[in-house]
Structures are given as C-alpha cells and as structure tokens.
PDB file of C-alpha atoms in Angstrom:
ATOM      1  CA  UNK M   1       0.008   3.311  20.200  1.00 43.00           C
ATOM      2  CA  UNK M   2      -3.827   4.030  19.880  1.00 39.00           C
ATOM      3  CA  UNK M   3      -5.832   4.448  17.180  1.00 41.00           C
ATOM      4  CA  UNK M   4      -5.549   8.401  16.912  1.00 37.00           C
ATOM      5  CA  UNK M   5      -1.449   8.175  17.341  1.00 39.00           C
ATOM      6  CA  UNK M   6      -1.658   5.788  14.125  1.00 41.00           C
ATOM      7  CA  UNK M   7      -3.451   7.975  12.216  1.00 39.00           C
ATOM      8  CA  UNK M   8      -1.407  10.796  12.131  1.00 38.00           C
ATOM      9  CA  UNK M   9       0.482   9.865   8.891  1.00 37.00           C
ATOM     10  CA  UNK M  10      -2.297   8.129   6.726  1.00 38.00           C
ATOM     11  CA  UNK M  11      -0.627   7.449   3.539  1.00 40.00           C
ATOM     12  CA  UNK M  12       2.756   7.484   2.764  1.00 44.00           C
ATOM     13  CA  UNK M  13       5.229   9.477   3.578  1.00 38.00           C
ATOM     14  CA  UNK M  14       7.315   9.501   0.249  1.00 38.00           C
ATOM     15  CA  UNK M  15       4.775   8.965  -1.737  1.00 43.00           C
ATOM     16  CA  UNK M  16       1.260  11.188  -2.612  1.00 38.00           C
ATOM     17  CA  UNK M  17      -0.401   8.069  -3.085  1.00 40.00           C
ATOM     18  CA  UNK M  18      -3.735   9.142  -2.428  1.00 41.00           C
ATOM     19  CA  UNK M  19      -3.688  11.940  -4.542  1.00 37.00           C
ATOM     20  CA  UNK M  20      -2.875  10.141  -7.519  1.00 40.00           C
ATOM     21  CA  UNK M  21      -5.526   8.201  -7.035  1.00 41.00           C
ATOM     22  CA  UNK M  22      -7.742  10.812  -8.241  1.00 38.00           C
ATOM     23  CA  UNK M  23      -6.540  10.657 -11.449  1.00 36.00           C
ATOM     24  CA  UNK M  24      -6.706   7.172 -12.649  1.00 38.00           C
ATOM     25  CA  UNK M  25     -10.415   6.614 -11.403  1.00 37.00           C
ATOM     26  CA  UNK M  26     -12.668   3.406 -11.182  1.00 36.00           C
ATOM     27  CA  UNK M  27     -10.256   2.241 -14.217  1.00 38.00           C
ATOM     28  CA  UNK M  28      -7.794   1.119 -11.945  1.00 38.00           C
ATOM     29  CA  UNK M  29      -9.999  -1.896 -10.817  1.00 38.00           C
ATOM     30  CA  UNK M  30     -10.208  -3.034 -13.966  1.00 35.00           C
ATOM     31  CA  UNK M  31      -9.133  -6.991 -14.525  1.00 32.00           C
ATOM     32  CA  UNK M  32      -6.316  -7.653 -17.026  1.00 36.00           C
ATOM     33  CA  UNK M  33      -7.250 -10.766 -18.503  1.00 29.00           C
ATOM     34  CA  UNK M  34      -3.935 -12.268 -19.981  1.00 31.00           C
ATOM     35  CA  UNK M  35      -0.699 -14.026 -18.039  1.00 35.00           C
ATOM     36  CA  UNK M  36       0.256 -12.910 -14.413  1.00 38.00           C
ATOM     37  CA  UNK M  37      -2.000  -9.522 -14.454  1.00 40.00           C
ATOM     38  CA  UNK M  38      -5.092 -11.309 -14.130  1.00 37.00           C
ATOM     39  CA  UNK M  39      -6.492 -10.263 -10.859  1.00 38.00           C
ATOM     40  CA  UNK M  40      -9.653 -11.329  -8.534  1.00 40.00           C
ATOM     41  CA  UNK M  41     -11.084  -8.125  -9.032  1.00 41.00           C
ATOM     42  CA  UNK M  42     -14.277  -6.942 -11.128  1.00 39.00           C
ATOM     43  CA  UNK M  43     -14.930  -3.330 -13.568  1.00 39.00           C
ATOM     44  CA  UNK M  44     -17.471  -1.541 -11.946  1.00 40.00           C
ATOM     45  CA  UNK M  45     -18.909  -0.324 -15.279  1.00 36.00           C
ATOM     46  CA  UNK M  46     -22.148   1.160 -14.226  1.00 35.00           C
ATOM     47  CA  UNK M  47     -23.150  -2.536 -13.029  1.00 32.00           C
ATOM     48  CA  UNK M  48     -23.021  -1.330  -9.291  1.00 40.00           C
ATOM     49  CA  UNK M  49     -21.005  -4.325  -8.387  1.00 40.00           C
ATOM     50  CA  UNK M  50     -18.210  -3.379  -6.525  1.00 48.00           C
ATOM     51  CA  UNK M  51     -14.657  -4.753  -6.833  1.00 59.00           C
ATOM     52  CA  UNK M  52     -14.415  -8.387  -4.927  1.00 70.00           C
ATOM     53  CA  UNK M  53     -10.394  -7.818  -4.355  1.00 94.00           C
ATOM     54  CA  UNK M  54      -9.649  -9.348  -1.014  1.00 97.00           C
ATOM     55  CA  UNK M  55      -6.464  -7.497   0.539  1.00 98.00           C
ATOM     56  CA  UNK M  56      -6.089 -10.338   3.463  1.00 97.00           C
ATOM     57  CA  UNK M  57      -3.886 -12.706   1.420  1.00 98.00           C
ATOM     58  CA  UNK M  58      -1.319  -9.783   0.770  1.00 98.00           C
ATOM     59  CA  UNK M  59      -2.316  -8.694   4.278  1.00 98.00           C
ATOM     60  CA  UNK M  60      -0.912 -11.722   5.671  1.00 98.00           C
ATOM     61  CA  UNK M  61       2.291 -11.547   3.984  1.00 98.00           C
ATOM     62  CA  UNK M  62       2.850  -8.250   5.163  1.00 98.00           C
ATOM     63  CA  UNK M  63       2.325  -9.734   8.651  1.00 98.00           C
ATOM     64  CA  UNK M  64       4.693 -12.632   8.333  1.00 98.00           C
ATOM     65  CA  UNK M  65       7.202  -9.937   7.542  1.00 98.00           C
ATOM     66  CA  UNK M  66       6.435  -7.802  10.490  1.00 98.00           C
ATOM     67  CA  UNK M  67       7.045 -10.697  12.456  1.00 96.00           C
ATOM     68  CA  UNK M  68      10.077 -11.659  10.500  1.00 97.00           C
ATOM     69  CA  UNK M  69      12.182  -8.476  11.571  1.00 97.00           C
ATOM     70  CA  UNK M  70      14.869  -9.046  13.880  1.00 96.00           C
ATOM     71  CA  UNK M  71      15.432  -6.003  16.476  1.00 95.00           C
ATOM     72  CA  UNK M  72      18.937  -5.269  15.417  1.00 96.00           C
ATOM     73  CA  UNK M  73      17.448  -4.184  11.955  1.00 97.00           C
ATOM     74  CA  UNK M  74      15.553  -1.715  13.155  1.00 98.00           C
ATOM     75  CA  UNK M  75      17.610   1.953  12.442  1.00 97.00           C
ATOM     76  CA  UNK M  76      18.407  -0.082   9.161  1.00 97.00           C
ATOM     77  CA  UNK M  77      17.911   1.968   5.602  1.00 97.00           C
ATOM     78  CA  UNK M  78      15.124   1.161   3.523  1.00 97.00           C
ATOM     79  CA  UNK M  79      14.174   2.415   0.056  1.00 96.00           C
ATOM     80  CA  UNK M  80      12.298   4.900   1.307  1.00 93.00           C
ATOM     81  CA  UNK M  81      15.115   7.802   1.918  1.00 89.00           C
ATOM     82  CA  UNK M  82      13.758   9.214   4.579  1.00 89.00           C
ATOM     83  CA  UNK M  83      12.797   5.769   6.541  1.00 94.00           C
ATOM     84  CA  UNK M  84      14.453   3.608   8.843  1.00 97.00           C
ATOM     85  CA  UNK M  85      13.056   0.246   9.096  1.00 98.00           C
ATOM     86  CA  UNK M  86      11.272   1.253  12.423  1.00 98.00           C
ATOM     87  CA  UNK M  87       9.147   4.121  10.779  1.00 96.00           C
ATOM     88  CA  UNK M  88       8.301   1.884   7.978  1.00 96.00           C
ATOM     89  CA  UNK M  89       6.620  -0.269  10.033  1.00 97.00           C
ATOM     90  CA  UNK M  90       4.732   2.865  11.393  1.00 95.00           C
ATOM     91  CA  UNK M  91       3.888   4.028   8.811  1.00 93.00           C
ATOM     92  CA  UNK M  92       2.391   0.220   7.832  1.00 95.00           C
ATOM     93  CA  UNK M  93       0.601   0.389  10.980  1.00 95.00           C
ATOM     94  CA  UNK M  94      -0.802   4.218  10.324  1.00 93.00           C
ATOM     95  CA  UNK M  95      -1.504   3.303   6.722  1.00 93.00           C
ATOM     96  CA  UNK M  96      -3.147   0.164   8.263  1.00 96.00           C
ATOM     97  CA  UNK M  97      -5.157   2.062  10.343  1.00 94.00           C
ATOM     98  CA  UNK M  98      -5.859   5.303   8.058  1.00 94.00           C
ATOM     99  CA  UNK M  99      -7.465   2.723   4.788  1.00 96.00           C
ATOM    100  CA  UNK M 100      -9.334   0.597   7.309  1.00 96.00           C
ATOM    101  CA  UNK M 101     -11.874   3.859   8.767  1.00 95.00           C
ATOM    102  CA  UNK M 102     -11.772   4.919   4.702  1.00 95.00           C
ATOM    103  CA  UNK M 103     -13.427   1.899   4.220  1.00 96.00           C
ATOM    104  CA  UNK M 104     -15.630   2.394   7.195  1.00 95.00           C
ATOM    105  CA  UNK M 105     -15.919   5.300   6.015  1.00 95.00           C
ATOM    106  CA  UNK M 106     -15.017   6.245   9.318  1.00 85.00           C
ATOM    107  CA  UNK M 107     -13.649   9.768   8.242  1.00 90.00           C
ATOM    108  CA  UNK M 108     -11.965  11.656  11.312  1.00 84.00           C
ATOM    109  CA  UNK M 109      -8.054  12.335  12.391  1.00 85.00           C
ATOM    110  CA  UNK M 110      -6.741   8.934  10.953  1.00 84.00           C
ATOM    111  CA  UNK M 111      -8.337   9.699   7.341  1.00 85.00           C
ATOM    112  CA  UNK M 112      -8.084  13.467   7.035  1.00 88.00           C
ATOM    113  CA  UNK M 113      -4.574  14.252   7.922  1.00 80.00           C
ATOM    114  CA  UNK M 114      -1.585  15.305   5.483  1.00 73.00           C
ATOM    115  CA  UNK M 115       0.498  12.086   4.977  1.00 68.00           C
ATOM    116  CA  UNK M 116       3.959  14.499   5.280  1.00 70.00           C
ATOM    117  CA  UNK M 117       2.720  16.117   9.080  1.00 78.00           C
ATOM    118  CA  UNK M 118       5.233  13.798  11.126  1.00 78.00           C
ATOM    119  CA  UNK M 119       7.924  10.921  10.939  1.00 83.00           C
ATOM    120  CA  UNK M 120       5.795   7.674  11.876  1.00 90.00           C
ATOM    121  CA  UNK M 121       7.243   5.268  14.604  1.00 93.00           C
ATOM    122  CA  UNK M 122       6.450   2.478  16.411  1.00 95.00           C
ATOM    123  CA  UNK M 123       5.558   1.519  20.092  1.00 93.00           C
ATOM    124  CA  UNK M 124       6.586  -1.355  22.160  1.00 93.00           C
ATOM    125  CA  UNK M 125       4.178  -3.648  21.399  1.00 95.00           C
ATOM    126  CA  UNK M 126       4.414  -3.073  17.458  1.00 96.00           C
ATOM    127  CA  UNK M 127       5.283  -6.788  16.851  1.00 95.00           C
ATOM    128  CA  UNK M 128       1.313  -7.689  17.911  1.00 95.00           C
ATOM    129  CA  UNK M 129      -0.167  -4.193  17.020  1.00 97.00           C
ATOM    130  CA  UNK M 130       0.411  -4.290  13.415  1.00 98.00           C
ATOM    131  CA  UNK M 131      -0.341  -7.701  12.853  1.00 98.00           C
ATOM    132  CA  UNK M 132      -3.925  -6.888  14.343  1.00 98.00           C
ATOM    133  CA  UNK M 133      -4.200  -3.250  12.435  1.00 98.00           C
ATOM    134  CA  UNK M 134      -3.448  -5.262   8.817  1.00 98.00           C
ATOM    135  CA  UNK M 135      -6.335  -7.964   9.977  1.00 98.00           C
ATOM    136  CA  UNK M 136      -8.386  -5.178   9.939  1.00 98.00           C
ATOM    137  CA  UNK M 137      -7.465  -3.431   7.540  1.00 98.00           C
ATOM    138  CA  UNK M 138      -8.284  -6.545   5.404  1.00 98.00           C
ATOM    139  CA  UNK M 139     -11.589  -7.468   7.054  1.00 97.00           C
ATOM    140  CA  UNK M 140     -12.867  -3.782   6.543  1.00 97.00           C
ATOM    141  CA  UNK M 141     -12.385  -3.613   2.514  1.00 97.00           C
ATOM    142  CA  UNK M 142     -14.384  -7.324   2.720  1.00 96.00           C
ATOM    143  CA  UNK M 143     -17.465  -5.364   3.487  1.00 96.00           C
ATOM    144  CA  UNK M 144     -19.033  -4.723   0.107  1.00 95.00           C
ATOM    145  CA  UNK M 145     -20.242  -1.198   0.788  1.00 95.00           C
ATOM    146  CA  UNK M 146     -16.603  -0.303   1.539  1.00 96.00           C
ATOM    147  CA  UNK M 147     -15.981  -0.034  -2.739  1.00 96.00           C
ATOM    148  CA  UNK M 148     -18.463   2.053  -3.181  1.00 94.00           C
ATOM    149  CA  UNK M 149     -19.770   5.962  -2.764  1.00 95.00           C
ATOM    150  CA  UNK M 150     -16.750   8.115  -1.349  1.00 96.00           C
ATOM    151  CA  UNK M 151     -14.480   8.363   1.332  1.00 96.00           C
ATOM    152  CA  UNK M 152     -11.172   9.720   2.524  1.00 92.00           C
ATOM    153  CA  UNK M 153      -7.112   9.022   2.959  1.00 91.00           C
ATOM    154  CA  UNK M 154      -4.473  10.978   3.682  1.00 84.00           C
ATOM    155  CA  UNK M 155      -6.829  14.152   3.786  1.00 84.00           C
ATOM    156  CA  UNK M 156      -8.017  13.470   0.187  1.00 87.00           C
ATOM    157  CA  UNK M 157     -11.639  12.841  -0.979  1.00 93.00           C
ATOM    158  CA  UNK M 158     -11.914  10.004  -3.557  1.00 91.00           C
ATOM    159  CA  UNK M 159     -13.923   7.222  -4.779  1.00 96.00           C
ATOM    160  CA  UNK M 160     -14.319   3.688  -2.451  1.00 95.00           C
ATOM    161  CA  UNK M 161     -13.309   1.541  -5.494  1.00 94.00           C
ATOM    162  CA  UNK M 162      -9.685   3.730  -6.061  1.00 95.00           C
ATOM    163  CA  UNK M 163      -9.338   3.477  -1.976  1.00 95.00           C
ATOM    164  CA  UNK M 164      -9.267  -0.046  -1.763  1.00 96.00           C
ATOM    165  CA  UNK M 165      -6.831  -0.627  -4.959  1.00 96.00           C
ATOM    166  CA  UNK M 166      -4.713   2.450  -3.671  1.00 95.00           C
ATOM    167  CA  UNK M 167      -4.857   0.161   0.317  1.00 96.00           C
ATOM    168  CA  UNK M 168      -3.874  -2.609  -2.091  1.00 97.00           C
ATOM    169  CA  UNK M 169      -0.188  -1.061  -3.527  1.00 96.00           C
ATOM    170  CA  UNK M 170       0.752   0.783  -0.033  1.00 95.00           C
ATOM    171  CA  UNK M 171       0.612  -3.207   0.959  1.00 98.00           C
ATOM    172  CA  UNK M 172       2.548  -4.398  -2.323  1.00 98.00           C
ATOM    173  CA  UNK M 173       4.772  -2.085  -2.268  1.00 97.00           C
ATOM    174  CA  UNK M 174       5.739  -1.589   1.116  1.00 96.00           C
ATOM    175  CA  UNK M 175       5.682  -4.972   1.966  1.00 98.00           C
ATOM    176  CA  UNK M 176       8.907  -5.139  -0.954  1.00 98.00           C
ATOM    177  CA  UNK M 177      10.569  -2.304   1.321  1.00 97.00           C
ATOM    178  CA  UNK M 178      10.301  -4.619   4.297  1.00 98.00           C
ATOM    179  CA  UNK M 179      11.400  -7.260   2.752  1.00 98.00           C
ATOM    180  CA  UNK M 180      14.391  -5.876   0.917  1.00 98.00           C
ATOM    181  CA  UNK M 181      15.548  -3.765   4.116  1.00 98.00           C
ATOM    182  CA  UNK M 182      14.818  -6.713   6.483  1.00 98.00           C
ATOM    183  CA  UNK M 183      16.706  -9.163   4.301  1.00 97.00           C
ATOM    184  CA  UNK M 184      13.437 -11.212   3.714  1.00 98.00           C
ATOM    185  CA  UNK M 185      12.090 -13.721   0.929  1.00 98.00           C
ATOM    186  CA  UNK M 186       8.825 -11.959  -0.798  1.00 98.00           C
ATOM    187  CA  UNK M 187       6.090 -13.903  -2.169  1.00 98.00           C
ATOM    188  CA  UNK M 188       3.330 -11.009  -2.732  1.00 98.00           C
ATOM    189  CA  UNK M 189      -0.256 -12.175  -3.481  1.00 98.00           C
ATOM    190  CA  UNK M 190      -0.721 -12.097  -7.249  1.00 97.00           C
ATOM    191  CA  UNK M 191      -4.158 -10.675  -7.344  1.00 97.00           C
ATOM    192  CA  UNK M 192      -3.044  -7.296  -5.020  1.00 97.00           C
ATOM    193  CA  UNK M 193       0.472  -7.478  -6.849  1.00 98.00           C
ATOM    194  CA  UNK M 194      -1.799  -6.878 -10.360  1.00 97.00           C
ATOM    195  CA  UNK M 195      -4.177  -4.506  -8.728  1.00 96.00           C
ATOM    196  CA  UNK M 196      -0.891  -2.255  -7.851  1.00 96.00           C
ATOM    197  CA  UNK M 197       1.002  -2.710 -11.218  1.00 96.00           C
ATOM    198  CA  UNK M 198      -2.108  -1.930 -13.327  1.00 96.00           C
ATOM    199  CA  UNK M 199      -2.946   1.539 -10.979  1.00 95.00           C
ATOM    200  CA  UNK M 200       1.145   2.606 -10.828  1.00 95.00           C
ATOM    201  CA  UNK M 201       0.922   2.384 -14.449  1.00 93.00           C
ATOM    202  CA  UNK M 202      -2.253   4.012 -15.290  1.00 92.00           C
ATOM    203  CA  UNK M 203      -0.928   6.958 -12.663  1.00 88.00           C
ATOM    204  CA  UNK M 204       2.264   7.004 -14.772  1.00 85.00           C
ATOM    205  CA  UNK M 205       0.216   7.736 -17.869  1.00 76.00           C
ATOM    206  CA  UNK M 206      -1.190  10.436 -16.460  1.00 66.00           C
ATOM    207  CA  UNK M 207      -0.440  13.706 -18.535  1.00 56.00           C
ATOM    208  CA  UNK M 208       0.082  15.903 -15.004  1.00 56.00           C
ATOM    209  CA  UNK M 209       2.397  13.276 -13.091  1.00 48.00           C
ATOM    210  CA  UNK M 210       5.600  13.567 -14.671  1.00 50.00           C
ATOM    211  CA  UNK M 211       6.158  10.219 -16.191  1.00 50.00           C
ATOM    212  CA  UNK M 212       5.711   8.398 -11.919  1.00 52.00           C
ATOM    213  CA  UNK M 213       3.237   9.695  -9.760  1.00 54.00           C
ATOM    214  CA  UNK M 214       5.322   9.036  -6.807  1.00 66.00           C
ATOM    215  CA  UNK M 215       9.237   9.903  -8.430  1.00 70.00           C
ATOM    216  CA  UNK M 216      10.837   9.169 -11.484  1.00 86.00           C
ATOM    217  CA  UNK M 217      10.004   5.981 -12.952  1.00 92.00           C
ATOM    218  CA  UNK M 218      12.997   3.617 -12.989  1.00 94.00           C
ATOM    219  CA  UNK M 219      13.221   1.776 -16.374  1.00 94.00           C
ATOM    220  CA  UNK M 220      12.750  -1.666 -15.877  1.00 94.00           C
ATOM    221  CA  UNK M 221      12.041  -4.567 -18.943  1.00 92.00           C
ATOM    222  CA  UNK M 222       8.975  -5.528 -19.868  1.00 87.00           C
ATOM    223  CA  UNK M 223       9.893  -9.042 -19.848  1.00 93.00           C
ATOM    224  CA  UNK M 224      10.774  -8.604 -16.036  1.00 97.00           C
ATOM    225  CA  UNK M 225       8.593 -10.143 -13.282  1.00 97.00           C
ATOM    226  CA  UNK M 226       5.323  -8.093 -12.683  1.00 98.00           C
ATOM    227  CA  UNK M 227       7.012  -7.460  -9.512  1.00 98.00           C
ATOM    228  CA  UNK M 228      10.098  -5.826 -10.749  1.00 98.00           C
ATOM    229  CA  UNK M 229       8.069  -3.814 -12.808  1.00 97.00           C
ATOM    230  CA  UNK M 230       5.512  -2.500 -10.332  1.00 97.00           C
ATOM    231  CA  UNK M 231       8.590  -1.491  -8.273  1.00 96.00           C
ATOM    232  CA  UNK M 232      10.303   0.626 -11.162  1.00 96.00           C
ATOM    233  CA  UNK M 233       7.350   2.216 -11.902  1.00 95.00           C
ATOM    234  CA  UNK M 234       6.707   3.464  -7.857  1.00 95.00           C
ATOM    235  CA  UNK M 235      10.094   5.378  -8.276  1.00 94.00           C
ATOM    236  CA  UNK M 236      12.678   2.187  -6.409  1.00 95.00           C
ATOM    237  CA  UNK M 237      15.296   0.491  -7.710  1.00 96.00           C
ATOM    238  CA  UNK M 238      14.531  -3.610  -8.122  1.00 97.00           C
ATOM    239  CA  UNK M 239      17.524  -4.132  -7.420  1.00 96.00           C
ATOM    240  CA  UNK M 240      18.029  -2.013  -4.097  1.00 96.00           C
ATOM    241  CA  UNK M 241      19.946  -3.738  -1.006  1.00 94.00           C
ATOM    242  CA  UNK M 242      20.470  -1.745   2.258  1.00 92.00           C
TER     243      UNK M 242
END
C-alpha cells in the first residue's frame, strides 16, 4: 500500500477525533502533576516551547502488537463496530501515515480527507509496513517545529500542539482495541496513556459534545486504572472481549 492508499482514511473511522480536538485547545498538553497522570509533556503558555511528548515509546508498543497478531484473527470483532481486526490495523497504518505529514506539515490527500470516505484495509506486506509507518510517525512529532503553528488531520485545520496529543490517543486507544481483539497483554506508555486521558476528558467537558466526544461515555470508577478510565471515557467498554 503506498503512501496516498494510506491516507485515504486519516483519523478514525468511529471516532471524529480530530474535530474534537478543536475544542479542548493547547490545554490538552497540559502536565498533571500528581500520581499516574503525570506526563513528559510541557504547557505551552505563551513560553513558545512546544510540548516535548515523545510518541515512540507508545509507538513501539503498538508495533509489538502488530507483530503479535496471528493471521487467523484477522476477520475477528474489535470494539470498534464497524472493524474487523484487519481494518484496524489499516486504519493504524492510515492514521500512522495521515499524523506523520500533519506534523510535516505535509498537508495533501493523506491529511485533508474525511476520516468516514472508505473502510481501511491492509496489504500483504502490512506486518513490515506498519511497523515502519508508526517509526515515523514517532520520529516526525520529535521534530520540535512539528508542535507548533497549524496543520491538518482528517480534513480539519487545528493547532500542532492538539495534533500531536490527538496522534498520541489514536495510539492509546487503538493500541487497547488491538490488544483486546487480538487477545494480547497491554502495557501502554504512561506519559501518551496521560496525554490521552487528560484530552478525552477535557473533550468530554465540552458543553457541545454530548457528555463523549466520540459516543457515550461509559461510567467507569475513579479509583480504576488510568487506563480503564481513558477507555470509558472514548465511548468502549473496559471490559470488552471479542
């Protein structure tokens, strides 16, 4: 699959990711100083220093995944409804591919198009592809000048600092689909697993978004794992099995 075949989906399918973006601004980079939401990135407050939140770790762990899945899984369900295991991984490879030229600012067919236009798939050589399109992905948001000014996802025009935290939860996130659906231990990296809880829940605040940005939010405790709870709050079930 090239580059402009991966594009074609940018963000996520069942979720508007990029569009709730918008609405929780520069805020969501913000570091939570207590327990398991610290994170490794920095408030932009007018300083001009960008956010130092490196997405390889959780990168990598999306990877090992990838390269976890057995072939036999792939028509399996997933959380996302309309996704068997196969288009989840192409949609991680589109997303991969769609947040990397955002941060290049690289604006063209994999940044500007509708994340709902097709059902994403994968070629025959996904089990190297995607691996390669998360390193990327990860090495791209590295580059300082990638968290700041504007750029583009999924057709939508927002701010560098939101792109890279809103990259951040499409790998926290699905990387629990893949692992749930594939059967797989998950071991997120707890810097991108803080940067994801703390912009779902600023996006569920939001007075327009109908209590989840991306589906109901499921109720989960707050004395749960920071995990658990950043999954209730994108709409899934922790609990969900195939």
């Amino acid at each position: 699959m090239t580059d402009t075949e991966a594009g074609t989906t940018g963000t996520d399918t069942t979720r508007t990711t990029v569009t709730g973006a918008e609405t929780t601004g520069a805020e969501t980079t913000g570091v939570e100083t207590t327990g398991a939401e610290t994170t490794g990135t920095t408030r932009t407050g007018g300083t001009g220093t960008p956010p130092s939140l490196d997405l390889g770790p959780q990168a990598r762990v999306v990877a090992g995944l990838v390269r976890g899945v057995d072939e036999d899984l792939l028509a399996g369900r997933t959380p996302c409804p309309e996704l068997a295991v196969r288009n989840l991984l192409g949609h991680l490879l589109h997303l991969a591919v769609a947040f990397r030229d955002a941060a290049r600012k690289d604006l063209g067919v994999t940044t500007d198009t509708a994340p709902d236009t097709v059902v994403p798939d994968i070629g025959p050589g996904w089990r190297g592809e995607l691996p390669r399109a998360l390193d990327a992905l990860a090495a791209a948001w590295r580059d300082p000048d990638a968290w700041t000014g504007a750029t583009r996802a999924g057709g939508v025009d927002l701010p560098g600092e939101v792109a890279g935290v809103v990259a951040a939860d499409e790998l926290v996130i699905h990387g629990w689909d893949l692992a749930r659906a594939t059967g797989q231990e998950y071991r997120p990296d707890p810097a991108a697993l803080s940067a994801s809880y703390r912009f779902l829940r600023a996006a569920a605040g939001e007075p327009d978004s109908g209590g989840g940005l991306f589906g109901p939010v499921v109720p989960v405790p707050e004395g749960a794992p920071l995990l658990d709870r950043a999954v209730g709050l994108s709409g899934r079930d922790p609990g969900w099995t195939p």
